[in-house]
């Protein structure tokens, strides 16, 4: 017998639930949101069954409400994700993440020769939408798949 859905991951009182993360992407999101040393409860569901997606990941972050900029960053890795803001155990806001046109400062250019790695310049990356998003550096104009990006400014 399969348990009811609600029991798979425990409820949170106040915070954010990021649902419909493509399976395998939750850990990347933990990293970009800087949650690995977060001092409150983060519940991670990996490879949960999903009607719409087959399998999905899910994150519950106690005590933190995701802002729009952070939701954009999540969209890079999980363009289908939905963000639920929880207050006193109730969903008070629910929205789909949206791929931004560009991200500033967040991505460290993987091109070692890029000027942004040698001078204090804020990086700007344009998002190239697609099945898995790619990004283009404004300065060296190189295009990278997200998996090629190893460093982020958090
Ligand atoms: Zn560059």
Short mmCIF file of C-alpha atoms and ligand atoms in Angstrom, two decimals:
data_model
loop_
_atom_site.label_atom_id
_atom_site.label_comp_id
_atom_site.label_asym_id
_atom_site.label_seq_id
_atom_site.Cartn_x
_atom_site.Cartn_y
_atom_site.Cartn_z
CA UNK A 1 0.00 0.00 0.00
CA UNK A 2 1.36 3.43 -0.89
CA UNK A 3 1.14 6.09 1.80
CA UNK A 4 -0.83 9.26 1.10
CA UNK A 5 1.24 11.93 -0.64
CA UNK A 6 1.28 14.31 2.32
CA UNK A 7 3.15 11.81 4.43
CA UNK A 8 6.09 11.50 2.07
CA UNK A 9 7.58 14.74 3.31
CA UNK A 10 6.59 16.39 6.57
CA UNK A 11 4.77 19.73 6.65
CA UNK A 12 6.51 22.98 7.50
CA UNK A 13 5.13 25.88 9.50
CA UNK A 14 6.70 28.86 7.76
CA UNK A 15 8.93 28.85 4.74
CA UNK A 16 9.07 27.69 1.16
CA UNK A 17 8.21 24.48 -0.62
CA UNK A 18 9.77 24.12 -4.06
CA UNK A 19 7.83 21.46 -5.90
CA UNK A 20 8.10 19.89 -9.37
CA UNK A 21 11.87 20.05 -9.50
CA UNK A 22 13.13 17.76 -12.25
CA UNK A 23 14.48 14.60 -10.61
CA UNK A 24 18.16 14.98 -9.88
CA UNK A 25 18.21 18.78 -9.63
CA UNK A 26 17.40 19.27 -5.94
CA UNK A 27 21.02 19.11 -4.88
CA UNK A 28 22.00 21.81 -7.37
CA UNK A 29 19.27 24.02 -5.93
CA UNK A 30 20.45 23.38 -2.39
CA UNK A 31 23.85 24.54 -3.54
CA UNK A 32 22.74 27.70 -5.33
CA UNK A 33 20.46 28.73 -2.49
CA UNK A 34 23.30 28.20 -0.03
CA UNK A 35 21.28 25.73 2.02
CA UNK A 36 24.07 23.30 2.81
CA UNK A 37 25.03 25.31 5.88
CA UNK A 38 21.57 26.70 6.58
CA UNK A 39 20.85 26.34 10.27
CA UNK A 40 17.18 25.46 9.96
CA UNK A 41 15.33 22.41 8.74
CA UNK A 42 15.53 21.63 5.03
CA UNK A 43 13.64 18.55 3.91
CA UNK A 44 14.73 17.03 0.65
CA UNK A 45 12.59 14.63 -1.35
CA UNK A 46 14.40 12.89 -4.17
CA UNK A 47 12.80 10.94 -6.97
CA UNK A 48 9.27 11.24 -5.61
CA UNK A 49 6.51 9.88 -7.81
CA UNK A 50 4.75 12.60 -9.80
CA UNK A 51 1.72 12.33 -12.05
CA UNK A 52 2.88 15.17 -14.28
CA UNK A 53 6.59 14.44 -14.38
CA UNK A 54 7.05 10.75 -13.61
CA UNK A 55 9.64 11.50 -10.98
CA UNK A 56 10.41 14.76 -9.27
CA UNK A 57 12.45 16.27 -6.48
CA UNK A 58 11.01 18.50 -3.80
CA UNK A 59 12.53 20.86 -1.24
CA UNK A 60 10.99 22.23 1.94
CA UNK A 61 12.86 25.08 3.51
CA UNK A 62 11.76 26.01 7.00
CA UNK A 63 11.94 29.69 7.97
CA UNK A 64 12.88 31.19 4.63
CA UNK A 65 10.70 32.72 1.93
CA UNK A 66 12.21 32.62 -1.52
CA UNK A 67 12.34 35.99 -3.24
CA UNK A 68 11.90 36.64 -6.96
CA UNK A 69 15.62 36.73 -7.71
CA UNK A 70 16.16 33.40 -5.97
CA UNK A 71 13.18 31.92 -7.81
CA UNK A 72 14.83 32.97 -11.09
CA UNK A 73 17.99 31.18 -10.07
CA UNK A 74 15.97 28.07 -9.27
CA UNK A 75 14.40 28.33 -12.74
CA UNK A 76 17.79 27.85 -14.35
CA UNK A 77 17.95 24.35 -12.90
CA UNK A 78 14.28 23.54 -12.59
CA UNK A 79 12.24 25.50 -15.15
CA UNK A 80 9.07 23.58 -14.26
CA UNK A 81 9.32 24.18 -10.54
CA UNK A 82 6.53 25.71 -8.52
CA UNK A 83 7.23 27.75 -5.43
CA UNK A 84 4.83 27.67 -2.50
CA UNK A 85 5.25 30.19 0.28
CA UNK A 86 3.97 28.75 3.55
CA UNK A 87 2.84 30.75 6.54
CA UNK A 88 1.41 29.04 9.57
CA UNK A 89 1.12 25.72 7.67
CA UNK A 90 -0.93 27.30 4.89
CA UNK A 91 0.08 28.09 1.32
CA UNK A 92 -0.17 31.88 1.11
CA UNK A 93 1.46 32.31 -2.28
CA UNK A 94 2.09 29.93 -5.14
CA UNK A 95 3.91 30.75 -8.34
CA UNK A 96 5.75 29.12 -11.19
CA UNK A 97 9.40 30.01 -11.56
CA UNK A 98 10.32 31.93 -14.68
CA UNK A 99 13.55 31.82 -16.60
CA UNK A 100 15.12 35.27 -16.41
CA UNK A 101 16.58 36.90 -19.54
CA UNK A 102 19.85 37.42 -17.81
CA UNK A 103 21.51 36.85 -14.46
CA UNK A 104 23.93 39.30 -12.97
CA UNK A 105 26.80 38.43 -10.66
CA UNK A 106 25.47 34.95 -9.81
CA UNK A 107 27.49 32.87 -12.29
CA UNK A 108 31.28 32.73 -12.26
CA UNK A 109 32.49 32.45 -15.85
CA UNK A 110 34.07 29.01 -16.44
CA UNK A 111 36.36 30.55 -19.06
CA UNK A 112 39.58 31.15 -17.11
CA UNK A 113 40.72 33.65 -19.73
CA UNK A 114 37.54 35.72 -19.35
CA UNK A 115 38.18 39.24 -18.13
CA UNK A 116 35.61 38.77 -15.36
CA UNK A 117 38.01 36.30 -13.73
CA UNK A 118 40.84 38.81 -13.72
CA UNK A 119 39.24 42.13 -12.91
CA UNK A 120 36.49 42.98 -10.51
CA UNK A 121 33.66 43.02 -13.00
CA UNK A 122 30.14 41.87 -12.24
CA UNK A 123 29.37 38.94 -14.53
CA UNK A 124 26.34 39.09 -16.80
CA UNK A 125 25.04 35.93 -18.40
CA UNK A 126 22.23 35.82 -20.95
CA UNK A 127 19.95 32.82 -20.75
CA UNK A 128 19.39 30.79 -23.88
CA UNK A 129 16.12 28.94 -23.28
CA UNK A 130 15.82 25.34 -24.32
CA UNK A 131 15.18 21.88 -22.98
CA UNK A 132 18.14 22.46 -20.71
CA UNK A 133 19.05 26.11 -20.53
CA UNK A 134 22.41 27.38 -21.64
CA UNK A 135 24.02 30.69 -20.78
CA UNK A 136 26.20 33.15 -22.67
CA UNK A 137 28.79 35.34 -21.01
CA UNK A 138 28.41 39.00 -21.93
CA UNK A 139 32.16 39.54 -21.79
CA UNK A 140 33.83 36.57 -23.48
CA UNK A 141 30.65 35.64 -25.36
CA UNK A 142 31.21 31.95 -24.77
CA UNK A 143 28.19 29.70 -24.35
CA UNK A 144 28.03 27.18 -21.52
CA UNK A 145 25.68 24.41 -20.51
CA UNK A 146 24.70 24.71 -16.86
CA UNK A 147 26.65 21.55 -16.01
CA UNK A 148 29.81 23.31 -17.13
CA UNK A 149 29.40 26.01 -14.51
CA UNK A 150 31.20 24.96 -11.39
CA UNK A 151 31.18 28.15 -9.36
CA UNK A 152 28.51 30.59 -8.24
CA UNK A 153 28.65 33.82 -6.29
CA UNK A 154 26.30 33.15 -3.43
ZN1 LIG B 1 33.22 35.02 -19.72
#
